[in-house]
CSV table of C-alpha atoms in Angstrom, one decimal:
chain,number,residue,atom,x,y,z
W,1,UNK,CA,-0.1,-0.1,0.1
W,2,UNK,CA,1.5,3.6,-1.0
W,3,UNK,CA,1.2,5.9,1.8
W,4,UNK,CA,3.3,8.9,0.3
W,5,UNK,CA,3.2,10.8,3.7
W,6,UNK,CA,4.0,8.1,6.2
W,7,UNK,CA,7.2,9.2,7.0
W,8,UNK,CA,8.1,12.8,7.8
W,9,UNK,CA,11.8,12.6,7.2
W,10,UNK,CA,14.5,15.5,6.0
W,11,UNK,CA,17.8,13.7,4.7
W,12,UNK,CA,19.6,16.7,4.4
W,13,UNK,CA,22.3,16.6,7.1
W,14,UNK,CA,21.8,19.8,9.1
W,15,UNK,CA,24.6,21.5,10.8
W,16,UNK,CA,22.0,22.5,13.5
W,17,UNK,CA,21.3,18.8,14.2
W,18,UNK,CA,24.7,17.9,14.2
W,19,UNK,CA,24.9,20.5,17.1
W,20,UNK,CA,21.9,18.7,18.9
W,21,UNK,CA,23.6,15.2,18.7
W,22,UNK,CA,26.9,16.6,20.3
W,23,UNK,CA,24.7,18.5,23.0
W,24,UNK,CA,23.3,15.1,24.0
W,25,UNK,CA,26.9,13.2,24.0
W,26,UNK,CA,27.9,15.8,26.4
W,27,UNK,CA,24.8,15.6,28.5
W,28,UNK,CA,24.7,11.9,28.8
W,29,UNK,CA,28.4,11.2,28.9
W,30,UNK,CA,27.6,7.6,27.9
W,31,UNK,CA,31.3,6.4,28.3
W,32,UNK,CA,31.1,7.7,32.1
W,33,UNK,CA,34.6,9.2,32.0
W,34,UNK,CA,33.7,13.1,30.6
W,35,UNK,CA,36.0,12.3,27.9
W,36,UNK,CA,33.3,13.6,25.8
W,37,UNK,CA,33.2,17.2,27.5
W,38,UNK,CA,36.9,17.7,26.4
W,39,UNK,CA,36.3,16.8,22.9
W,40,UNK,CA,33.1,18.9,22.5
W,41,UNK,CA,33.6,22.1,23.9
W,42,UNK,CA,31.2,25.0,24.2
W,43,UNK,CA,33.8,26.6,21.6
W,44,UNK,CA,33.8,23.9,19.0
W,45,UNK,CA,30.1,22.5,18.3
W,46,UNK,CA,30.1,23.7,14.8
W,47,UNK,CA,33.7,22.2,14.3
W,48,UNK,CA,32.8,18.6,15.4
W,49,UNK,CA,29.7,18.6,13.6
W,50,UNK,CA,31.0,19.9,10.3
W,51,UNK,CA,33.4,17.1,10.5
W,52,UNK,CA,30.8,14.4,11.3
W,53,UNK,CA,28.0,15.5,9.1
W,54,UNK,CA,29.8,17.0,6.1
W,55,UNK,CA,26.7,19.4,5.5
W,56,UNK,CA,28.9,21.4,2.8
W,57,UNK,CA,29.8,18.0,1.0
W,58,UNK,CA,26.5,16.6,1.0
W,59,UNK,CA,25.1,20.1,-0.7
W,60,UNK,CA,27.8,20.0,-3.3
W,61,UNK,CA,26.9,16.6,-4.1
W,62,UNK,CA,23.3,17.0,-4.5
W,63,UNK,CA,23.7,19.9,-6.8
W,64,UNK,CA,25.7,18.0,-8.8
W,65,UNK,CA,23.0,15.2,-9.5
W,66,UNK,CA,20.3,18.2,-10.0
W,67,UNK,CA,18.9,18.7,-6.5
W,68,UNK,CA,18.4,22.1,-4.6
W,69,UNK,CA,19.5,21.6,-1.2
W,70,UNK,CA,19.1,24.3,1.2
W,71,UNK,CA,21.6,27.1,1.2
W,72,UNK,CA,21.7,27.3,5.0
W,73,UNK,CA,23.1,24.7,7.3
W,74,UNK,CA,21.6,25.8,10.6
W,75,UNK,CA,17.9,25.9,11.5
W,76,UNK,CA,16.2,25.9,14.8
W,77,UNK,CA,15.4,22.7,15.8
W,78,UNK,CA,12.0,21.5,16.8
W,79,UNK,CA,12.0,18.5,18.9
W,80,UNK,CA,9.2,16.8,21.1
W,81,UNK,CA,8.8,18.7,23.5
W,82,UNK,CA,10.9,21.8,23.0
W,83,UNK,CA,13.2,23.6,20.2
W,84,UNK,CA,17.0,23.5,19.9
W,85,UNK,CA,18.9,26.8,19.0
W,86,UNK,CA,22.0,25.7,17.5
W,87,UNK,CA,23.6,28.8,18.4
W,88,UNK,CA,23.2,27.7,22.1
W,89,UNK,CA,24.2,24.3,22.4
W,90,UNK,CA,25.8,24.6,26.1
W,91,UNK,CA,23.2,26.6,27.1
W,92,UNK,CA,20.6,24.1,26.0
W,93,UNK,CA,22.6,21.5,27.9
W,94,UNK,CA,22.8,23.4,31.1
W,95,UNK,CA,19.1,24.1,30.5
W,96,UNK,CA,18.0,20.4,30.3
W,97,UNK,CA,20.2,19.4,33.3
W,98,UNK,CA,18.9,22.0,35.4
W,99,UNK,CA,14.9,21.4,34.1
W,100,UNK,CA,15.4,17.4,34.3
W,101,UNK,CA,18.0,16.9,37.0
W,102,UNK,CA,20.4,15.0,34.7
């Protein structure tokens, strides 16, 4: 059965979403050794995201095959219960910890 709007997915690798993912790595410290906090600092969220998501390369490749990708790399990310401002990733982490206690 064809359901054209079944999945609402944007395959563009937004730099803003890379910043959100990085913020979650910092917040949850899944390794438990706080090394991620030295690798991802408030000063280098953008750099880390660019190295992982390769937004510029994705845009270039999309253009090569005739697509018209967004010219912007950042947007406010709308999440389930709030929004994420990619210009303030560390503030978001601090706010989440304060609000939810972890």
